[in-house]
Amino acid sequence: MKESLLIAIGGNSLIRAGQKGTIPEQLANARSLAANIAEIAVRGFRFVLTHGNGPQVGSQLLRSELASAQTYPLSLDVCVSMSQGEIGYILQNALQSALSSRGLRIPVATLLTQVVVERTDPAFLNPMKPIGPFYSKEAALRKEEDLGWTMIEDAARGYRRVVPSPRPLRILELDVIAKCLELGMILIAAGGGGIPVTDENGTFIGVEAVIDKDSVSALLAVELRVEHFLISTDVDYVYVNYKRPGEKAITSMSVEEAKRYMQEGHFLEGSMKPKIDAAIQFLEAGGRDVIITSNENLLTALEGKTGTRIVK
């Protein structure tokens, strides 16, 4: 059987810097991304796709708040589910076209995925997960005053709203995802970190949160026992001293080196740190390697020609 992997697509992959995030823009970006992913399928790999949803879920929530006088409000868990449908459709459509143009008849499907979290998770008392668009400092202060949002500066790119991001414990649809991978389907699952729910004696209740996509992706990769974990982001490599004097691209590192760099403060929260945390989680649970690179270099990184490779 061909080797398996999980590909985690970054939340900003479909909305590039400087874009408004219109559906035509997202579709065009998805087609470019799908062309690279289709080439991985051509090589015979079996894989599952996950994706972020930061810009999209923030827009869903903002629409709900702005239209609250006209229609029923949407809770954050419902907004996550809507973003799974929105992004899933865009990626599924682009992938089907890319595979068809290469003569591949591989089924592609999107699965609404729920992820169990603990209601007593301390994240609910300390919101840290950025969602939605970037704002200037002045605009962020107005959002805090007018809407009661919690705002933070996100990786020196501006200010964003933050919401609770509890630790994922269990993926409810894991058996379905595993079966689709076994059958050779391409499944888009656990989008946006999954729909957050709590287990109340067997009844699953949605909660107001957004789970970190990289953390859920690592959990799913471990549970599926895939060999490779491929993380797509907006840079070609992981860097030390990123955008600072002494900036240096890392082509390979061990788990121990990754931990040391993290302790030295090279990886920022809301940017590279969650990806490194996810990589460590996967490798310490038995995964073979983790590759972090840009959308454009997914295949070449998998072939060892670019990107950052993390191993035990």
PDB file of C-alpha atoms in Angstrom:
ATOM      1  CA  MET A   1       0.000   0.000   0.000  1.00  0.00           C
ATOM      2  CA  LYS A   2       1.242   3.496  -0.862  1.00  0.00           C
ATOM      3  CA  GLU A   3       2.549   5.760   1.902  1.00  0.00           C
ATOM      4  CA  SER A   4       0.039   7.978   3.658  1.00  0.00           C
ATOM      5  CA  LEU A   5       0.189  11.540   4.857  1.00  0.00           C
ATOM      6  CA  LEU A   6      -1.888  14.307   6.302  1.00  0.00           C
ATOM      7  CA  ILE A   7      -1.707  17.707   4.602  1.00  0.00           C
ATOM      8  CA  ALA A   8      -2.659  20.658   6.815  1.00  0.00           C
ATOM      9  CA  ILE A   9      -3.472  23.711   4.706  1.00  0.00           C
ATOM     10  CA  GLY A  10      -2.917  27.096   6.330  1.00  0.00           C
ATOM     11  CA  GLY A  11      -5.874  29.312   7.206  1.00  0.00           C
ATOM     12  CA  ASN A  12      -4.580  32.099   4.975  1.00  0.00           C
ATOM     13  CA  SER A  13      -3.865  29.874   1.967  1.00  0.00           C
ATOM     14  CA  LEU A  14      -7.104  30.862   0.247  1.00  0.00           C
ATOM     15  CA  ILE A  15      -6.906  34.557   1.133  1.00  0.00           C
ATOM     16  CA  ARG A  16      -3.499  36.036   0.352  1.00  0.00           C
ATOM     17  CA  ALA A  17      -2.018  39.187   1.811  1.00  0.00           C
ATOM     18  CA  GLY A  18      -3.633  42.263   0.305  1.00  0.00           C
ATOM     19  CA  GLN A  19      -6.714  40.404  -0.951  1.00  0.00           C
ATOM     20  CA  LYS A  20     -10.275  41.085   0.175  1.00  0.00           C
ATOM     21  CA  GLY A  21     -11.116  37.402   0.330  1.00  0.00           C
ATOM     22  CA  THR A  22     -13.804  37.384  -2.335  1.00  0.00           C
ATOM     23  CA  ILE A  23     -15.023  33.992  -3.512  1.00  0.00           C
ATOM     24  CA  PRO A  24     -13.385  34.434  -6.954  1.00  0.00           C
ATOM     25  CA  GLU A  25     -10.087  35.195  -5.195  1.00  0.00           C
ATOM     26  CA  GLN A  26     -10.428  32.143  -2.966  1.00  0.00           C
ATOM     27  CA  LEU A  27     -11.341  29.909  -5.914  1.00  0.00           C
ATOM     28  CA  ALA A  28      -8.321  31.112  -7.895  1.00  0.00           C
ATOM     29  CA  ASN A  29      -6.003  30.470  -4.936  1.00  0.00           C
ATOM     30  CA  ALA A  30      -7.594  27.055  -4.411  1.00  0.00           C
ATOM     31  CA  ARG A  31      -6.961  26.085  -8.041  1.00  0.00           C
ATOM     32  CA  SER A  32      -3.286  26.927  -7.680  1.00  0.00           C
ATOM     33  CA  LEU A  33      -3.081  24.970  -4.427  1.00  0.00           C
ATOM     34  CA  ALA A  34      -5.036  22.032  -5.888  1.00  0.00           C
ATOM     35  CA  ALA A  35      -2.601  21.724  -8.791  1.00  0.00           C
ATOM     36  CA  ASN A  36       0.219  21.030  -6.327  1.00  0.00           C
ATOM     37  CA  ILE A  37      -1.873  18.640  -4.244  1.00  0.00           C
ATOM     38  CA  ALA A  38      -2.997  16.756  -7.363  1.00  0.00           C
ATOM     39  CA  GLU A  39       0.642  16.119  -8.244  1.00  0.00           C
ATOM     40  CA  ILE A  40       1.043  14.415  -4.864  1.00  0.00           C
ATOM     41  CA  ALA A  41      -1.881  12.175  -5.808  1.00  0.00           C
ATOM     42  CA  VAL A  42      -0.204  11.458  -9.151  1.00  0.00           C
ATOM     43  CA  ARG A  43       2.789  10.083  -7.200  1.00  0.00           C
ATOM     44  CA  GLY A  44       0.434   7.586  -5.559  1.00  0.00           C
ATOM     45  CA  PHE A  45       0.310   8.935  -2.014  1.00  0.00           C
ATOM     46  CA  ARG A  46      -2.846   8.434   0.042  1.00  0.00           C
ATOM     47  CA  PHE A  47      -3.774  11.496   2.088  1.00  0.00           C
ATOM     48  CA  VAL A  48      -6.305  13.438   4.132  1.00  0.00           C
ATOM     49  CA  LEU A  49      -6.590  17.226   3.976  1.00  0.00           C
ATOM     50  CA  THR A  50      -7.260  19.546   6.881  1.00  0.00           C
ATOM     51  CA  HIS A  51      -7.420  23.335   6.718  1.00  0.00           C
ATOM     52  CA  GLY A  52      -7.519  26.472   8.795  1.00  0.00           C
ATOM     53  CA  ASN A  53     -10.410  28.925   8.774  1.00  0.00           C
ATOM     54  CA  GLY A  54      -9.234  32.020  10.611  1.00  0.00           C
ATOM     55  CA  PRO A  55     -10.273  34.652   8.045  1.00  0.00           C
ATOM     56  CA  GLN A  56     -13.457  32.841   7.005  1.00  0.00           C
ATOM     57  CA  VAL A  57     -14.846  32.049  10.454  1.00  0.00           C
ATOM     58  CA  GLY A  58     -14.147  35.620  11.540  1.00  0.00           C
ATOM     59  CA  SER A  59     -16.130  36.870   8.556  1.00  0.00           C
ATOM     60  CA  GLN A  60     -18.991  34.468   9.327  1.00  0.00           C
ATOM     61  CA  LEU A  61     -19.156  35.740  12.895  1.00  0.00           C
ATOM     62  CA  LEU A  62     -18.926  39.376  11.811  1.00  0.00           C
ATOM     63  CA  ARG A  63     -21.806  38.916   9.348  1.00  0.00           C
ATOM     64  CA  SER A  64     -23.916  37.422  12.110  1.00  0.00           C
ATOM     65  CA  GLU A  65     -23.201  40.302  14.474  1.00  0.00           C
ATOM     66  CA  LEU A  66     -23.792  43.012  11.864  1.00  0.00           C
ATOM     67  CA  ALA A  67     -27.077  41.429  10.757  1.00  0.00           C
ATOM     68  CA  SER A  68     -28.327  40.584  14.245  1.00  0.00           C
ATOM     69  CA  ALA A  69     -31.252  43.008  13.915  1.00  0.00           C
ATOM     70  CA  GLN A  70     -32.409  41.301  10.718  1.00  0.00           C
ATOM     71  CA  THR A  71     -31.833  37.579  11.302  1.00  0.00           C
ATOM     72  CA  TYR A  72     -31.066  35.011  14.001  1.00  0.00           C
ATOM     73  CA  PRO A  73     -27.561  35.136  15.524  1.00  0.00           C
ATOM     74  CA  LEU A  74     -25.019  32.365  14.939  1.00  0.00           C
ATOM     75  CA  SER A  75     -22.931  30.845  17.701  1.00  0.00           C
ATOM     76  CA  LEU A  76     -19.210  30.392  17.097  1.00  0.00           C
ATOM     77  CA  ASP A  77     -19.462  26.601  16.750  1.00  0.00           C
ATOM     78  CA  VAL A  78     -22.084  27.042  14.010  1.00  0.00           C
ATOM     79  CA  CYS A  79     -19.825  29.587  12.287  1.00  0.00           C
ATOM     80  CA  VAL A  80     -17.036  26.982  12.323  1.00  0.00           C
ATOM     81  CA  SER A  81     -19.372  24.433  10.723  1.00  0.00           C
ATOM     82  CA  MET A  82     -20.342  26.972   8.043  1.00  0.00           C
ATOM     83  CA  SER A  83     -16.689  27.694   7.309  1.00  0.00           C
ATOM     84  CA  GLN A  84     -16.078  23.942   6.932  1.00  0.00           C
ATOM     85  CA  GLY A  85     -18.770  23.863   4.268  1.00  0.00           C
ATOM     86  CA  GLU A  86     -17.537  27.014   2.529  1.00  0.00           C
ATOM     87  CA  ILE A  87     -13.863  26.078   2.413  1.00  0.00           C
ATOM     88  CA  GLY A  88     -14.623  22.415   1.812  1.00  0.00           C
ATOM     89  CA  TYR A  89     -16.640  23.267  -1.279  1.00  0.00           C
ATOM     90  CA  ILE A  90     -13.902  25.546  -2.644  1.00  0.00           C
ATOM     91  CA  LEU A  91     -11.132  22.980  -2.078  1.00  0.00           C
ATOM     92  CA  GLN A  92     -13.246  20.035  -3.227  1.00  0.00           C
ATOM     93  CA  ASN A  93     -14.243  21.794  -6.437  1.00  0.00           C
ATOM     94  CA  ALA A  94     -10.651  22.800  -7.206  1.00  0.00           C
ATOM     95  CA  LEU A  95      -9.269  19.337  -6.436  1.00  0.00           C
ATOM     96  CA  GLN A  96     -11.858  17.530  -8.528  1.00  0.00           C
ATOM     97  CA  SER A  97     -10.952  19.713 -11.494  1.00  0.00           C
ATOM     98  CA  ALA A  98      -7.203  19.287 -10.968  1.00  0.00           C
ATOM     99  CA  LEU A  99      -7.467  15.502 -10.654  1.00  0.00           C
ATOM    100  CA  SER A 100      -9.772  15.217 -13.673  1.00  0.00           C
ATOM    101  CA  SER A 101      -7.381  17.225 -15.852  1.00  0.00           C
ATOM    102  CA  ARG A 102      -4.673  14.679 -14.987  1.00  0.00           C
ATOM    103  CA  GLY A 103      -6.860  11.706 -15.820  1.00  0.00           C
ATOM    104  CA  LEU A 104      -7.283  10.644 -12.194  1.00  0.00           C
ATOM    105  CA  ARG A 105     -10.644   9.354 -10.979  1.00  0.00           C
ATOM    106  CA  ILE A 106     -10.189   9.738  -7.229  1.00  0.00           C
ATOM    107  CA  PRO A 107     -13.289  10.521  -5.136  1.00  0.00           C
ATOM    108  CA  VAL A 108     -13.042  13.788  -3.173  1.00  0.00           C
ATOM    109  CA  ALA A 109     -15.406  14.616  -0.316  1.00  0.00           C
ATOM    110  CA  THR A 110     -15.788  17.069   2.551  1.00  0.00           C
ATOM    111  CA  LEU A 111     -16.805  15.842   6.004  1.00  0.00           C
ATOM    112  CA  LEU A 112     -18.290  18.063   8.702  1.00  0.00           C
ATOM    113  CA  THR A 113     -16.130  17.065  11.653  1.00  0.00           C
ATOM    114  CA  GLN A 114     -16.795  17.510  15.376  1.00  0.00           C
ATOM    115  CA  VAL A 115     -14.002  17.552  17.953  1.00  0.00           C
ATOM    116  CA  VAL A 116     -14.541  16.991  21.657  1.00  0.00           C
ATOM    117  CA  VAL A 117     -13.063  19.520  24.089  1.00  0.00           C
ATOM    118  CA  GLU A 118     -13.319  19.877  27.860  1.00  0.00           C
ATOM    119  CA  ARG A 119     -15.676  22.557  29.178  1.00  0.00           C
ATOM    120  CA  THR A 120     -13.261  23.272  32.041  1.00  0.00           C
ATOM    121  CA  ASP A 121     -10.326  23.870  29.679  1.00  0.00           C
ATOM    122  CA  PRO A 122      -8.442  26.983  30.932  1.00  0.00           C
ATOM    123  CA  ALA A 123      -8.494  28.393  27.380  1.00  0.00           C
ATOM    124  CA  PHE A 124     -12.072  29.546  27.984  1.00  0.00           C
ATOM    125  CA  LEU A 125     -10.736  31.968  30.600  1.00  0.00           C
ATOM    126  CA  ASN A 126      -7.831  33.142  28.419  1.00  0.00           C
ATOM    127  CA  PRO A 127      -8.802  33.719  24.732  1.00  0.00           C
ATOM    128  CA  MET A 128      -5.710  33.483  22.496  1.00  0.00           C
ATOM    129  CA  LYS A 129      -6.804  32.168  19.060  1.00  0.00           C
ATOM    130  CA  PRO A 130      -6.740  34.898  16.340  1.00  0.00           C
ATOM    131  CA  ILE A 131      -9.645  34.918  13.875  1.00  0.00           C
ATOM    132  CA  GLY A 132     -10.946  37.297  11.239  1.00  0.00           C
ATOM    133  CA  PRO A 133      -9.204  40.151   9.424  1.00  0.00           C
ATOM    134  CA  PHE A 134      -6.305  42.297  10.575  1.00  0.00           C
ATOM    135  CA  TYR A 135      -7.013  45.764  12.032  1.00  0.00           C
ATOM    136  CA  SER A 136      -4.938  48.819  12.809  1.00  0.00           C
ATOM    137  CA  LYS A 137      -4.349  49.552  16.494  1.00  0.00           C
ATOM    138  CA  GLU A 138      -6.933  52.352  16.406  1.00  0.00           C
ATOM    139  CA  ALA A 139      -9.580  50.151  14.768  1.00  0.00           C
ATOM    140  CA  ALA A 140      -8.822  47.339  17.229  1.00  0.00           C
ATOM    141  CA  LEU A 141      -9.398  49.653  20.174  1.00  0.00           C
ATOM    142  CA  ARG A 142     -12.774  50.664  18.715  1.00  0.00           C
ATOM    143  CA  LYS A 143     -13.771  46.983  18.368  1.00  0.00           C
ATOM    144  CA  GLU A 144     -12.884  46.397  22.004  1.00  0.00           C
ATOM    145  CA  GLU A 145     -14.947  49.386  23.107  1.00  0.00           C
ATOM    146  CA  ASP A 146     -17.948  48.942  20.784  1.00  0.00           C
ATOM    147  CA  LEU A 147     -18.259  45.145  20.597  1.00  0.00           C
ATOM    148  CA  GLY A 148     -16.403  43.918  23.665  1.00  0.00           C
ATOM    149  CA  TRP A 149     -13.941  41.896  21.589  1.00  0.00           C
ATOM    150  CA  THR A 150     -10.560  40.802  22.918  1.00  0.00           C
ATOM    151  CA  MET A 151      -7.862  42.011  20.515  1.00  0.00           C
ATOM    152  CA  ILE A 152      -4.137  41.211  20.300  1.00  0.00           C
ATOM    153  CA  GLU A 153      -1.289  42.059  17.958  1.00  0.00           C
ATOM    154  CA  ASP A 154      -0.778  39.028  15.705  1.00  0.00           C
ATOM    155  CA  ALA A 155       2.790  38.273  14.562  1.00  0.00           C
ATOM    156  CA  ALA A 156       3.540  41.966  13.821  1.00  0.00           C
ATOM    157  CA  ARG A 157       0.959  41.985  10.985  1.00  0.00           C
ATOM    158  CA  GLY A 158      -1.730  43.974  12.775  1.00  0.00           C
ATOM    159  CA  TYR A 159      -4.389  43.373  15.400  1.00  0.00           C
ATOM    160  CA  ARG A 160      -6.960  40.553  15.346  1.00  0.00           C
ATOM    161  CA  ARG A 161      -9.798  39.340  17.479  1.00  0.00           C
ATOM    162  CA  VAL A 162      -8.970  36.368  19.713  1.00  0.00           C
ATOM    163  CA  VAL A 163     -11.329  33.674  21.009  1.00  0.00           C
ATOM    164  CA  PRO A 164     -10.889  30.593  23.259  1.00  0.00           C
ATOM    165  CA  SER A 165      -8.886  27.722  21.749  1.00  0.00           C
ATOM    166  CA  PRO A 166      -9.296  24.610  23.942  1.00  0.00           C
ATOM    167  CA  ARG A 167      -7.198  21.463  23.523  1.00  0.00           C
ATOM    168  CA  PRO A 168      -8.737  18.830  21.220  1.00  0.00           C
ATOM    169  CA  LEU A 169      -9.385  15.505  22.930  1.00  0.00           C
ATOM    170  CA  ARG A 170     -11.250  13.304  20.451  1.00  0.00           C
ATOM    171  CA  ILE A 171     -12.427  13.428  16.825  1.00  0.00           C
ATOM    172  CA  LEU A 172     -15.981  12.077  16.634  1.00  0.00           C
ATOM    173  CA  GLU A 173     -15.863  11.119  12.953  1.00  0.00           C
ATOM    174  CA  LEU A 174     -12.443   9.422  13.147  1.00  0.00           C
ATOM    175  CA  ASP A 175     -13.728   6.034  11.956  1.00  0.00           C
ATOM    176  CA  VAL A 176     -15.257   7.593   8.831  1.00  0.00           C
ATOM    177  CA  ILE A 177     -12.040   9.460   8.027  1.00  0.00           C
ATOM    178  CA  ALA A 178      -9.931   6.319   8.516  1.00  0.00           C
ATOM    179  CA  LYS A 179     -12.199   4.284   6.238  1.00  0.00           C
ATOM    180  CA  CYS A 180     -12.051   6.890   3.471  1.00  0.00           C
ATOM    181  CA  LEU A 181      -8.242   6.957   3.680  1.00  0.00           C
ATOM    182  CA  GLU A 182      -8.156   3.165   3.503  1.00  0.00           C
ATOM    183  CA  LEU A 183     -10.376   3.230   0.395  1.00  0.00           C
ATOM    184  CA  GLY A 184      -8.091   5.716  -1.357  1.00  0.00           C
ATOM    185  CA  MET A 185     -10.507   8.651  -1.226  1.00  0.00           C
ATOM    186  CA  ILE A 186      -9.318  12.216  -0.636  1.00  0.00           C
ATOM    187  CA  LEU A 187     -11.209  13.522   2.370  1.00  0.00           C
ATOM    188  CA  ILE A 188     -11.279  17.134   3.528  1.00  0.00           C
ATOM    189  CA  ALA A 189     -11.852  16.824   7.266  1.00  0.00           C
ATOM    190  CA  ALA A 190     -11.469  18.570  10.630  1.00  0.00           C
ATOM    191  CA  GLY A 191     -11.650  21.944   8.869  1.00  0.00           C
ATOM    192  CA  GLY A 192     -10.850  24.946  11.018  1.00  0.00           C
ATOM    193  CA  GLY A 193      -9.805  22.671  13.870  1.00  0.00           C
ATOM    194  CA  GLY A 194     -13.162  20.930  13.893  1.00  0.00           C
ATOM    195  CA  ILE A 195     -16.511  21.980  15.320  1.00  0.00           C
ATOM    196  CA  PRO A 196     -15.905  22.255  19.093  1.00  0.00           C
ATOM    197  CA  VAL A 197     -18.285  20.187  21.225  1.00  0.00           C
ATOM    198  CA  THR A 198     -18.327  18.887  24.781  1.00  0.00           C
ATOM    199  CA  ASP A 199     -19.415  15.383  25.755  1.00  0.00           C
ATOM    200  CA  GLU A 200     -22.202  15.685  28.301  1.00  0.00           C
ATOM    201  CA  ASN A 201     -22.825  12.034  29.182  1.00  0.00           C
ATOM    202  CA  GLY A 202     -23.053  11.046  25.541  1.00  0.00           C
ATOM    203  CA  THR A 203     -24.817  14.195  24.345  1.00  0.00           C
ATOM    204  CA  PHE A 204     -22.562  16.454  22.302  1.00  0.00           C
ATOM    205  CA  ILE A 205     -23.030  20.193  22.873  1.00  0.00           C
ATOM    206  CA  GLY A 206     -21.432  22.895  20.713  1.00  0.00           C
ATOM    207  CA  VAL A 207     -19.345  25.518  22.518  1.00  0.00           C
ATOM    208  CA  GLU A 208     -18.058  29.004  21.698  1.00  0.00           C
ATOM    209  CA  ALA A 209     -14.480  28.375  20.605  1.00  0.00           C
ATOM    210  CA  VAL A 210     -12.157  27.778  17.665  1.00  0.00           C
ATOM    211  CA  ILE A 211      -9.756  24.863  18.064  1.00  0.00           C
ATOM    212  CA  ASP A 212      -6.256  25.261  16.676  1.00  0.00           C
ATOM    213  CA  LYS A 213      -6.029  23.633  13.237  1.00  0.00           C
ATOM    214  CA  ASP A 214      -2.458  22.420  13.687  1.00  0.00           C
ATOM    215  CA  SER A 215      -3.231  20.763  17.023  1.00  0.00           C
ATOM    216  CA  VAL A 216      -6.218  18.882  15.596  1.00  0.00           C
ATOM    217  CA  SER A 217      -4.224  17.962  12.496  1.00  0.00           C
ATOM    218  CA  ALA A 218      -1.509  16.427  14.682  1.00  0.00           C
ATOM    219  CA  LEU A 219      -4.111  14.494  16.677  1.00  0.00           C
ATOM    220  CA  LEU A 220      -5.723  13.211  13.472  1.00  0.00           C
ATOM    221  CA  ALA A 221      -2.362  12.300  11.936  1.00  0.00           C
ATOM    222  CA  VAL A 222      -1.468  10.308  15.052  1.00  0.00           C
ATOM    223  CA  GLU A 223      -4.839   8.517  15.177  1.00  0.00           C
ATOM    224  CA  LEU A 224      -4.667   7.653  11.462  1.00  0.00           C
ATOM    225  CA  ARG A 225      -1.048   6.472  11.856  1.00  0.00           C
ATOM    226  CA  VAL A 226       0.093   8.221   8.691  1.00  0.00           C
ATOM    227  CA  GLU A 227       3.816   8.272   7.901  1.00  0.00           C
ATOM    228  CA  HIS A 228       4.157  11.947   6.974  1.00  0.00           C
ATOM    229  CA  PHE A 229       2.650  15.186   8.292  1.00  0.00           C
ATOM    230  CA  LEU A 230       2.875  18.024   5.753  1.00  0.00           C
ATOM    231  CA  ILE A 231       2.076  21.540   7.023  1.00  0.00           C
ATOM    232  CA  SER A 232       1.396  24.269   4.477  1.00  0.00           C
ATOM    233  CA  THR A 233       2.043  27.880   5.462  1.00  0.00           C
ATOM    234  CA  ASP A 234       2.977  31.196   3.830  1.00  0.00           C
ATOM    235  CA  VAL A 235       6.771  30.761   3.981  1.00  0.00           C
ATOM    236  CA  ASP A 236       9.072  28.265   2.256  1.00  0.00           C
ATOM    237  CA  TYR A 237      10.970  27.350   5.430  1.00  0.00           C
ATOM    238  CA  VAL A 238      10.875  27.632   9.196  1.00  0.00           C
ATOM    239  CA  TYR A 239      13.230  30.417  10.270  1.00  0.00           C
ATOM    240  CA  VAL A 240      15.151  31.414  13.364  1.00  0.00           C
ATOM    241  CA  ASN A 241      15.279  35.162  14.010  1.00  0.00           C
ATOM    242  CA  TYR A 242      12.403  35.572  11.560  1.00  0.00           C
ATOM    243  CA  LYS A 243      12.284  39.138  10.194  1.00  0.00           C
ATOM    244  CA  ARG A 244      15.095  40.060  12.594  1.00  0.00           C
ATOM    245  CA  PRO A 245      18.868  40.418  12.261  1.00  0.00           C
ATOM    246  CA  GLY A 246      20.434  37.019  11.759  1.00  0.00           C
ATOM    247  CA  GLU A 247      17.404  35.515  10.037  1.00  0.00           C
ATOM    248  CA  LYS A 248      18.207  31.978   8.892  1.00  0.00           C
ATOM    249  CA  ALA A 249      16.168  29.294   7.120  1.00  0.00           C
ATOM    250  CA  ILE A 250      16.175  25.840   8.710  1.00  0.00           C
ATOM    251  CA  THR A 251      16.254  22.937   6.261  1.00  0.00           C
ATOM    252  CA  SER A 252      16.140  20.181   8.882  1.00  0.00           C
ATOM    253  CA  MET A 253      16.010  19.838  12.656  1.00  0.00           C
ATOM    254  CA  SER A 254      15.378  17.283  15.345  1.00  0.00           C
ATOM    255  CA  VAL A 255      12.634  17.393  17.959  1.00  0.00           C
ATOM    256  CA  GLU A 256      15.233  18.435  20.531  1.00  0.00           C
ATOM    257  CA  GLU A 257      16.407  21.318  18.349  1.00  0.00           C
ATOM    258  CA  ALA A 258      12.820  22.398  17.740  1.00  0.00           C
ATOM    259  CA  LYS A 259      12.175  22.495  21.488  1.00  0.00           C
ATOM    260  CA  ARG A 260      15.326  24.515  22.057  1.00  0.00           C
ATOM    261  CA  TYR A 261      14.465  27.053  19.368  1.00  0.00           C
ATOM    262  CA  MET A 262      10.987  27.373  20.859  1.00  0.00           C
ATOM    263  CA  GLN A 263      12.387  28.013  24.327  1.00  0.00           C
ATOM    264  CA  GLU A 264      14.625  30.690  22.825  1.00  0.00           C
ATOM    265  CA  GLY A 265      11.532  32.481  21.495  1.00  0.00           C
ATOM    266  CA  HIS A 266      12.065  31.977  17.763  1.00  0.00           C
ATOM    267  CA  PHE A 267       8.502  30.748  17.082  1.00  0.00           C
ATOM    268  CA  LEU A 268       5.622  33.147  17.741  1.00  0.00           C
ATOM    269  CA  GLU A 269       2.215  32.272  19.134  1.00  0.00           C
ATOM    270  CA  GLY A 270      -0.415  32.564  16.398  1.00  0.00           C
ATOM    271  CA  SER A 271       2.244  31.995  13.760  1.00  0.00           C
ATOM    272  CA  MET A 272       4.897  29.228  13.738  1.00  0.00           C
ATOM    273  CA  LYS A 273       4.685  28.030  17.348  1.00  0.00           C
ATOM    274  CA  PRO A 274       1.445  25.989  16.950  1.00  0.00           C
ATOM    275  CA  LYS A 275       2.963  24.256  13.923  1.00  0.00           C
ATOM    276  CA  ILE A 276       6.109  23.303  15.824  1.00  0.00           C
ATOM    277  CA  ASP A 277       4.025  22.115  18.787  1.00  0.00           C
ATOM    278  CA  ALA A 278       1.970  19.972  16.397  1.00  0.00           C
ATOM    279  CA  ALA A 279       5.121  18.579  14.771  1.00  0.00           C
ATOM    280  CA  ILE A 280       6.546  17.557  18.139  1.00  0.00           C
ATOM    281  CA  GLN A 281       3.246  15.947  19.154  1.00  0.00           C
ATOM    282  CA  PHE A 282       3.140  13.875  15.951  1.00  0.00           C
ATOM    283  CA  LEU A 283       6.776  12.762  16.060  1.00  0.00           C
ATOM    284  CA  GLU A 284       6.770  11.839  19.741  1.00  0.00           C
ATOM    285  CA  ALA A 285       3.699   9.673  19.071  1.00  0.00           C
ATOM    286  CA  GLY A 286       5.549   7.681  16.410  1.00  0.00           C
ATOM    287  CA  GLY A 287       5.268   9.690  13.179  1.00  0.00           C
ATOM    288  CA  ARG A 288       8.124   9.461  10.665  1.00  0.00           C
ATOM    289  CA  ASP A 289       8.641  13.123   9.745  1.00  0.00           C
ATOM    290  CA  VAL A 290       7.009  16.547   9.533  1.00  0.00           C
ATOM    291  CA  ILE A 291       7.519  18.909   6.611  1.00  0.00           C
ATOM    292  CA  ILE A 292       6.701  22.624   6.802  1.00  0.00           C
ATOM    293  CA  THR A 293       6.721  24.724   3.632  1.00  0.00           C
ATOM    294  CA  SER A 294       4.672  27.014   1.385  1.00  0.00           C
ATOM    295  CA  ASN A 295       1.694  26.012  -0.764  1.00  0.00           C
ATOM    296  CA  GLU A 296       3.778  26.250  -3.912  1.00  0.00           C
ATOM    297  CA  ASN A 297       6.408  23.798  -2.660  1.00  0.00           C
ATOM    298  CA  LEU A 298       4.314  20.973  -1.235  1.00  0.00           C
ATOM    299  CA  LEU A 299       5.483  18.337  -3.717  1.00  0.00           C
ATOM    300  CA  THR A 300       9.125  19.412  -3.903  1.00  0.00           C
ATOM    301  CA  ALA A 301       9.279  19.540  -0.090  1.00  0.00           C
ATOM    302  CA  LEU A 302       7.814  16.040   0.117  1.00  0.00           C
ATOM    303  CA  GLU A 303      10.585  14.950  -2.261  1.00  0.00           C
ATOM    304  CA  GLY A 304      13.184  16.495   0.031  1.00  0.00           C
ATOM    305  CA  LYS A 305      14.169  19.368  -2.270  1.00  0.00           C
ATOM    306  CA  THR A 306      12.927  22.313  -0.188  1.00  0.00           C
ATOM    307  CA  GLY A 307      11.066  23.176   3.000  1.00  0.00           C
ATOM    308  CA  THR A 308      11.896  22.362   6.612  1.00  0.00           C
ATOM    309  CA  ARG A 309      11.925  18.694   7.643  1.00  0.00           C
ATOM    310  CA  ILE A 310      11.591  17.793  11.328  1.00  0.00           C
ATOM    311  CA  VAL A 311      12.523  14.289  12.528  1.00  0.00           C
ATOM    312  CA  LYS A 312      12.963  12.491  15.828  1.00  0.00           C
TER     313      LYS A 312
END
